[in-house]
C-alpha cells in the first residue's frame, strides 16, 4: 500500500469526519430553530390570549393592533409648537454691538444696518 494507500486512508478519514461534523451542526441548527419557533409560537399565543381577554373586559386594543368595531380610534395630536424664547437684554446688546462693528468696518450699508437693527429690536 505504501504512500498512496496512506494518503487515501487519510482522505477517507478526513472526509468522514467532515461529513459527521456537518451532520451534527445541521441537527443542532434544526433543534435550535425548532426551539426558537416554539418560543415564538408561545409568545404569539400569549399575545392573542391577552388581546381576547382585553376585548372581553372592554379594554381598547393595544397600539399596533388594528382598530376593531366598537372601539373608537384614538386621535393623535401633534404637540403644540414651542414659543421661541425672547432674547435676553444681554443677547440683544451683543448683537447690536456686533452689527455696529460690521457697519463701522464697511461690511454693512446704512440700509442693511437699519434693517438688521430693527429685526433685533423687534420693531
Tab-separated table of N, CA and C in Angstrom:
chain	number	residue	atom	x	y	z
A	1	UNK	N	0.812	-1.179	0.000
A	1	UNK	CA	0.000	0.000	0.000
A	1	UNK	C	0.854	1.240	0.000
A	2	UNK	N	1.712	1.368	0.767
A	2	UNK	CA	2.679	2.433	0.729
A	2	UNK	C	2.104	3.823	0.913
A	3	UNK	N	2.752	4.747	0.224
A	3	UNK	CA	2.450	6.168	0.378
A	3	UNK	C	1.059	6.522	-0.134
A	4	UNK	N	0.686	6.041	-1.291
A	4	UNK	CA	-0.619	6.365	-1.871
A	4	UNK	C	-1.742	5.788	-1.011
A	5	UNK	N	-1.549	4.597	-0.489
A	5	UNK	CA	-2.551	3.983	0.378
A	5	UNK	C	-2.752	4.788	1.655
A	6	UNK	N	-1.661	5.286	2.240
A	6	UNK	CA	-1.764	6.099	3.452
A	6	UNK	C	-2.478	7.413	3.205
A	7	UNK	N	-2.183	8.019	2.059
A	7	UNK	CA	-2.850	9.279	1.699
A	7	UNK	C	-4.335	9.034	1.470
A	8	UNK	N	-4.677	7.935	0.798
A	8	UNK	CA	-6.079	7.614	0.529
A	8	UNK	C	-6.830	7.366	1.832
A	9	UNK	N	-6.210	6.638	2.743
A	9	UNK	CA	-6.840	6.367	4.034
A	9	UNK	C	-7.064	7.660	4.810
A	10	UNK	N	-6.086	8.560	4.796
A	10	UNK	CA	-6.209	9.854	5.467
A	10	UNK	C	-7.345	10.666	4.854
A	11	UNK	N	-7.473	10.640	3.536
A	11	UNK	CA	-8.539	11.378	2.861
A	11	UNK	C	-9.905	10.838	3.246
A	12	UNK	N	-10.029	9.512	3.338
A	12	UNK	CA	-11.307	8.903	3.722
A	12	UNK	C	-11.660	9.281	5.153
A	13	UNK	N	-10.699	9.218	6.054
A	13	UNK	CA	-10.950	9.571	7.456
A	13	UNK	C	-11.344	11.042	7.568
A	14	UNK	N	-10.610	11.908	6.873
A	14	UNK	CA	-10.915	13.335	6.932
A	14	UNK	C	-12.285	13.623	6.333
A	15	UNK	N	-12.622	12.968	5.219
A	15	UNK	CA	-13.931	13.167	4.598
A	15	UNK	C	-15.055	12.707	5.497
A	16	UNK	N	-14.854	11.564	6.165
A	16	UNK	CA	-15.867	11.046	7.082
A	16	UNK	C	-16.051	11.991	8.265
A	17	UNK	N	-14.950	12.482	8.795
A	17	UNK	CA	-15.035	13.412	9.932
A	17	UNK	C	-15.770	14.683	9.527
A	18	UNK	N	-15.501	15.186	8.347
A	18	UNK	CA	-16.173	16.393	7.870
A	18	UNK	C	-17.667	16.149	7.714
A	19	UNK	N	-18.026	15.012	7.133
A	19	UNK	CA	-19.439	14.684	6.934
A	19	UNK	C	-20.164	14.570	8.265
A	20	UNK	N	-19.538	13.899	9.228
A	20	UNK	CA	-20.152	13.752	10.552
A	20	UNK	C	-20.299	15.114	11.219
A	21	UNK	N	-19.267	15.924	11.129
A	21	UNK	CA	-19.315	17.253	11.736
A	21	UNK	C	-20.435	18.102	11.120
A	22	UNK	N	-20.553	18.052	9.800
A	22	UNK	CA	-21.609	18.812	9.131
A	22	UNK	C	-22.996	18.321	9.539
A	23	UNK	N	-23.161	17.025	9.670
A	23	UNK	CA	-24.446	16.466	10.072
A	23	UNK	C	-24.811	16.898	11.490
A	24	UNK	N	-23.841	16.862	12.395
A	24	UNK	CA	-24.080	17.294	13.778
A	24	UNK	C	-24.458	18.776	13.806
A	25	UNK	N	-23.759	19.594	13.054
A	25	UNK	CA	-24.069	21.028	13.004
A	25	UNK	C	-25.474	21.269	12.472
A	26	UNK	N	-25.839	20.533	11.430
A	26	UNK	CA	-27.166	20.680	10.846
A	26	UNK	C	-28.241	20.286	11.854
A	27	UNK	N	-28.033	19.182	12.564
A	27	UNK	CA	-29.015	18.746	13.570
A	27	UNK	C	-29.170	19.773	14.682
A	28	UNK	N	-28.041	20.295	15.164
A	28	UNK	CA	-28.115	21.298	16.224
A	28	UNK	C	-28.838	22.549	15.737
A	29	UNK	N	-28.534	22.979	14.522
A	29	UNK	CA	-29.201	24.146	13.959
A	29	UNK	C	-30.698	23.926	13.846
A	30	UNK	N	-31.094	22.727	13.412
A	30	UNK	CA	-32.527	22.416	13.308
A	30	UNK	C	-33.193	22.411	14.680
A	31	UNK	N	-32.513	21.852	15.673
A	31	UNK	CA	-33.080	21.838	17.030
A	31	UNK	C	-33.260	23.251	17.562
A	32	UNK	N	-32.260	24.096	17.361
A	32	UNK	CA	-32.353	25.475	17.840
A	32	UNK	C	-33.456	26.229	17.102
A	33	UNK	N	-33.574	25.973	15.799
A	33	UNK	CA	-34.630	26.627	15.027
A	33	UNK	C	-36.006	26.190	15.527
A	34	UNK	N	-36.150	24.881	15.847
A	34	UNK	CA	-37.419	24.389	16.381
A	34	UNK	C	-37.736	25.038	17.725
A	35	UNK	N	-36.728	25.161	18.593
A	35	UNK	CA	-36.948	25.790	19.896
A	35	UNK	C	-37.335	27.257	19.729
A	36	UNK	N	-36.651	27.953	18.824
A	36	UNK	CA	-36.988	29.352	18.572
A	36	UNK	C	-38.407	29.472	18.048
A	37	UNK	N	-38.809	28.576	17.147
A	37	UNK	CA	-40.149	28.624	16.583
A	37	UNK	C	-41.188	28.334	17.657
A	38	UNK	N	-40.904	27.366	18.531
A	38	UNK	CA	-41.825	27.056	19.618
A	38	UNK	C	-41.971	28.246	20.562
A	39	UNK	N	-40.858	28.911	20.862
A	39	UNK	CA	-40.916	30.079	21.745
A	39	UNK	C	-41.718	31.202	21.088
A	40	UNK	N	-41.529	31.410	19.783
A	40	UNK	CA	-42.273	32.448	19.071
A	40	UNK	C	-43.763	32.109	19.029
A	41	UNK	N	-44.081	30.845	18.787
A	41	UNK	CA	-45.481	30.417	18.770
A	41	UNK	C	-46.131	30.638	20.132
A	42	UNK	N	-45.403	30.322	21.192
A	42	UNK	CA	-45.939	30.523	22.540
A	42	UNK	C	-46.162	32.005	22.823
A	43	UNK	N	-45.231	32.849	22.406
A	43	UNK	CA	-45.384	34.294	22.622
A	43	UNK	C	-46.572	34.824	21.829
A	44	UNK	N	-46.742	34.354	20.596
A	44	UNK	CA	-47.884	34.783	19.785
A	44	UNK	C	-49.194	34.350	20.425
A	45	UNK	N	-49.223	33.118	20.934
A	45	UNK	CA	-50.432	32.609	21.578
A	45	UNK	C	-50.753	33.423	22.833
A	46	UNK	N	-49.730	33.771	23.610
A	46	UNK	CA	-49.950	34.592	24.809
A	46	UNK	C	-50.497	35.960	24.434
A	47	UNK	N	-49.945	36.560	23.399
A	47	UNK	CA	-50.413	37.876	22.966
A	47	UNK	C	-51.855	37.795	22.487
A	48	UNK	N	-52.192	36.732	21.776
A	48	UNK	CA	-53.563	36.564	21.289
A	48	UNK	C	-54.516	36.375	22.461
A	49	UNK	N	-54.130	35.540	23.435
A	49	UNK	CA	-54.991	35.341	24.610
A	49	UNK	C	-55.180	36.648	25.380
A	50	UNK	N	-54.125	37.436	25.501
A	50	UNK	CA	-54.220	38.720	26.205
A	50	UNK	C	-55.160	39.659	25.459
A	51	UNK	N	-55.058	39.669	24.140
A	51	UNK	CA	-55.927	40.533	23.342
A	51	UNK	C	-57.389	40.115	23.513
A	52	UNK	N	-57.636	38.809	23.482
A	52	UNK	CA	-59.007	38.328	23.646
A	52	UNK	C	-59.532	38.671	25.041
A	53	UNK	N	-58.703	38.533	26.035
A	53	UNK	CA	-59.089	38.865	27.405
A	53	UNK	C	-59.402	40.358	27.536
A	54	UNK	N	-58.567	41.186	26.929
A	54	UNK	CA	-58.793	42.627	26.977
A	54	UNK	C	-60.103	43.002	26.301
A	55	UNK	N	-60.400	42.348	25.185
A	55	UNK	CA	-61.643	42.645	24.484
A	55	UNK	C	-62.846	42.258	25.326
A	56	UNK	N	-62.775	41.121	25.997
A	56	UNK	CA	-63.885	40.675	26.829
A	56	UNK	C	-64.108	41.611	28.002
A	57	UNK	N	-63.031	42.215	28.502
A	57	UNK	CA	-63.147	43.125	29.628
A	57	UNK	C	-63.460	44.545	29.184
A	58	UNK	N	-63.497	44.784	27.878
A	58	UNK	CA	-63.871	46.095	27.374
A	58	UNK	C	-62.731	47.069	27.213
A	59	UNK	N	-61.491	46.588	27.291
A	59	UNK	CA	-60.350	47.477	27.094
A	59	UNK	C	-60.161	47.746	25.606
A	60	UNK	N	-59.695	48.933	25.251
A	60	UNK	CA	-59.411	49.178	23.832
A	60	UNK	C	-58.207	48.362	23.400
A	61	UNK	N	-58.099	48.098	22.101
A	61	UNK	CA	-56.957	47.303	21.627
A	61	UNK	C	-55.645	48.008	21.880
A	62	UNK	N	-54.591	47.204	22.041
A	62	UNK	CA	-53.262	47.752	22.258
A	62	UNK	C	-52.771	48.411	20.986
A	63	UNK	N	-51.877	49.359	21.140
A	63	UNK	CA	-51.311	50.021	19.972
A	63	UNK	C	-50.574	48.993	19.140
A	64	UNK	N	-50.740	49.069	17.841
A	64	UNK	CA	-50.123	48.111	16.960
A	64	UNK	C	-51.128	47.116	16.419
A	65	UNK	N	-52.240	46.911	17.140
A	65	UNK	CA	-53.296	46.063	16.638
A	65	UNK	C	-54.240	46.929	15.817
A	66	UNK	N	-54.878	46.373	14.809
A	66	UNK	CA	-55.822	47.197	14.045
A	66	UNK	C	-57.039	47.524	14.901
A	67	UNK	N	-57.632	48.710	14.711
A	67	UNK	CA	-58.815	49.050	15.493
A	67	UNK	C	-59.951	48.090	15.150
A	68	UNK	N	-60.748	47.769	16.127
A	68	UNK	CA	-61.835	46.829	15.919
A	68	UNK	C	-63.150	47.535	16.169
A	69	UNK	N	-64.217	46.937	15.694
A	69	UNK	CA	-65.516	47.564	15.843
A	69	UNK	C	-65.849	47.727	17.315
A	70	UNK	N	-66.523	48.813	17.606
A	70	UNK	CA	-66.914	49.066	18.987
A	70	UNK	C	-65.919	49.931	19.736
A	71	UNK	N	-64.719	50.087	19.204
A	71	UNK	CA	-63.722	50.913	19.852
A	71	UNK	C	-63.451	52.124	18.973
A	72	UNK	N	-63.620	53.316	19.510
A	72	UNK	CA	-63.299	54.494	18.694
A	72	UNK	C	-61.795	54.603	18.507
A	73	UNK	N	-61.397	55.072	17.350
A	73	UNK	CA	-59.974	55.272	17.114
A	73	UNK	C	-59.508	56.481	17.898
A	74	UNK	N	-58.343	56.343	18.493
A	74	UNK	CA	-57.789	57.469	19.225
A	74	UNK	C	-57.098	58.392	18.240
A	75	UNK	N	-57.338	59.689	18.414
A	75	UNK	CA	-56.715	60.667	17.535
A	75	UNK	C	-55.367	61.042	18.103
A	76	UNK	N	-54.414	61.149	17.220
A	76	UNK	CA	-53.075	61.574	17.630
A	76	UNK	C	-52.938	63.056	17.307
A	77	UNK	N	-52.546	63.815	18.269
A	77	UNK	CA	-52.365	65.244	18.081
A	77	UNK	C	-50.892	65.588	18.174
A	78	UNK	N	-50.493	66.496	17.344
A	78	UNK	CA	-49.108	66.968	17.397
A	78	UNK	C	-48.946	67.847	18.623
A	79	UNK	N	-47.805	67.814	19.264
A	79	UNK	CA	-47.590	68.685	20.414
A	79	UNK	C	-47.600	70.141	19.958
A	80	UNK	N	-48.027	71.042	20.829
A	80	UNK	CA	-48.060	72.446	20.433
A	80	UNK	C	-46.647	72.956	20.163
A	81	UNK	N	-46.501	73.847	19.190
A	81	UNK	CA	-45.160	74.371	18.914
A	81	UNK	C	-44.662	75.181	20.096
A	82	UNK	N	-43.392	75.050	20.361
A	82	UNK	CA	-42.823	75.785	21.483
A	82	UNK	C	-42.547	77.211	21.054
A	83	UNK	N	-42.849	78.117	21.955
A	83	UNK	CA	-42.604	79.531	21.693
A	83	UNK	C	-41.108	79.793	21.777
A	84	UNK	N	-40.624	80.552	20.839
A	84	UNK	CA	-39.209	80.913	20.874
A	84	UNK	C	-38.993	81.851	22.059
A	85	UNK	N	-37.973	81.575	22.810
A	85	UNK	CA	-37.688	82.408	23.974
A	85	UNK	C	-37.252	83.794	23.489
A	86	UNK	N	-37.783	84.794	24.145
A	86	UNK	CA	-37.403	86.155	23.782
A	86	UNK	C	-35.925	86.348	24.111
A	87	UNK	N	-35.184	86.996	23.219
A	87	UNK	CA	-33.759	87.187	23.502
A	87	UNK	C	-33.583	88.065	24.738
A	88	UNK	N	-32.620	87.702	25.530
A	88	UNK	CA	-32.373	88.478	26.734
A	88	UNK	C	-31.748	89.822	26.358
A	89	UNK	N	-31.752	90.727	27.326
A	89	UNK	CA	-31.196	92.065	27.107
A	89	UNK	C	-29.721	91.974	26.707
A	90	UNK	N	-28.986	91.075	27.357
A	90	UNK	CA	-27.557	90.920	27.058
A	90	UNK	C	-27.336	90.430	25.625
A	91	UNK	N	-28.194	89.488	25.176
A	91	UNK	CA	-28.059	88.984	23.809
A	91	UNK	C	-28.306	90.096	22.799
A	92	UNK	N	-29.324	90.897	23.047
A	92	UNK	CA	-29.653	91.985	22.120
A	92	UNK	C	-28.509	93.001	22.044
A	93	UNK	N	-27.935	93.308	23.195
A	93	UNK	CA	-26.828	94.276	23.220
A	93	UNK	C	-25.629	93.726	22.454
A	94	UNK	N	-25.320	92.438	22.666
A	94	UNK	CA	-24.191	91.825	21.977
A	94	UNK	C	-24.421	91.814	20.466
A	95	UNK	N	-25.648	91.526	20.047
A	95	UNK	CA	-25.954	91.511	18.616
A	95	UNK	C	-25.840	92.922	18.024
A	96	UNK	N	-26.333	93.919	18.768
A	96	UNK	CA	-26.258	95.292	18.270
A	96	UNK	C	-24.803	95.764	18.177
A	97	UNK	N	-23.981	95.371	19.158
A	97	UNK	CA	-22.568	95.748	19.115
A	97	UNK	C	-21.874	95.132	17.902
A	98	UNK	N	-22.167	93.860	17.649
A	98	UNK	CA	-21.568	93.184	16.505
A	98	UNK	C	-22.037	93.840	15.208
A	99	UNK	N	-23.308	94.202	15.162
A	99	UNK	CA	-23.855	94.870	13.991
A	99	UNK	C	-23.164	96.213	13.764
A	100	UNK	N	-22.930	96.950	14.867
A	100	UNK	CA	-22.237	98.239	14.763
A	100	UNK	C	-20.815	98.072	14.254
A	101	UNK	N	-20.161	97.009	14.717
A	101	UNK	CA	-18.792	96.750	14.259
A	101	UNK	C	-18.762	96.438	12.755
A	102	UNK	N	-19.748	95.646	12.302
A	102	UNK	CA	-19.809	95.334	10.874
A	102	UNK	C	-20.062	96.589	10.030
A	103	UNK	N	-20.900	97.497	10.555
A	103	UNK	CA	-21.175	98.741	9.830
A	103	UNK	C	-19.921	99.607	9.797
A	104	UNK	N	-19.227	99.695	10.944
A	104	UNK	CA	-18.019	100.514	11.028
A	104	UNK	C	-16.914	99.964	10.110
A	105	UNK	N	-16.887	98.652	9.937
A	105	UNK	CA	-15.872	98.043	9.085
A	105	UNK	C	-16.235	98.163	7.602
A	106	UNK	N	-17.435	98.653	7.321
A	106	UNK	CA	-17.857	98.827	5.935
A	106	UNK	C	-18.471	97.585	5.321
A	107	UNK	N	-18.745	96.573	6.132
A	107	UNK	CA	-19.357	95.349	5.617
A	107	UNK	C	-20.837	95.582	5.325
A	108	UNK	N	-21.502	96.379	6.176
A	108	UNK	CA	-22.925	96.656	6.018
A	108	UNK	C	-23.134	98.095	5.556
A	109	UNK	N	-24.138	98.259	4.710
A	109	UNK	CA	-24.531	99.619	4.327
A	109	UNK	C	-25.443	100.173	5.407
A	110	UNK	N	-25.768	101.463	5.303
A	110	UNK	CA	-26.668	102.102	6.280
A	110	UNK	C	-28.044	101.432	6.256
A	111	UNK	N	-28.536	101.077	5.059
A	111	UNK	CA	-29.858	100.444	4.942
A	111	UNK	C	-29.849	99.044	5.562
A	112	UNK	N	-28.796	98.270	5.294
A	112	UNK	CA	-28.691	96.925	5.865
A	112	UNK	C	-28.587	96.994	7.386
A	113	UNK	N	-27.815	97.975	7.863
A	113	UNK	CA	-27.664	98.148	9.304
A	113	UNK	C	-29.015	98.452	9.943
A	114	UNK	N	-29.780	99.381	9.338
A	114	UNK	CA	-31.086	99.773	9.892
A	114	UNK	C	-32.046	98.582	9.881
A	115	UNK	N	-32.029	97.787	8.800
A	115	UNK	CA	-32.939	96.642	8.716
A	115	UNK	C	-32.610	95.594	9.777
A	116	UNK	N	-31.326	95.292	9.950
A	116	UNK	CA	-30.919	94.307	10.942
A	116	UNK	C	-31.187	94.796	12.364
A	117	UNK	N	-30.984	96.073	12.577
A	117	UNK	CA	-31.220	96.665	13.899
A	117	UNK	C	-32.698	96.548	14.245
A	118	UNK	N	-33.570	96.860	13.292
A	118	UNK	CA	-34.999	96.760	13.530
A	118	UNK	C	-35.398	95.308	13.804
A	119	UNK	N	-34.781	94.389	13.099
A	119	UNK	CA	-35.056	92.981	13.298
A	119	UNK	C	-34.681	92.523	14.710
A	120	UNK	N	-33.530	92.962	15.162
A	120	UNK	CA	-33.061	92.589	16.519
A	120	UNK	C	-33.951	93.204	17.586
A	121	UNK	N	-34.319	94.451	17.389
A	121	UNK	CA	-35.154	95.129	18.380
A	121	UNK	C	-36.611	94.738	18.300
A	122	UNK	N	-36.962	94.012	17.230
A	122	UNK	CA	-38.349	93.533	17.112
A	122	UNK	C	-39.314	94.624	16.720
A	123	UNK	N	-38.853	95.642	16.048
A	123	UNK	CA	-39.760	96.705	15.640
A	123	UNK	C	-39.848	96.817	14.145
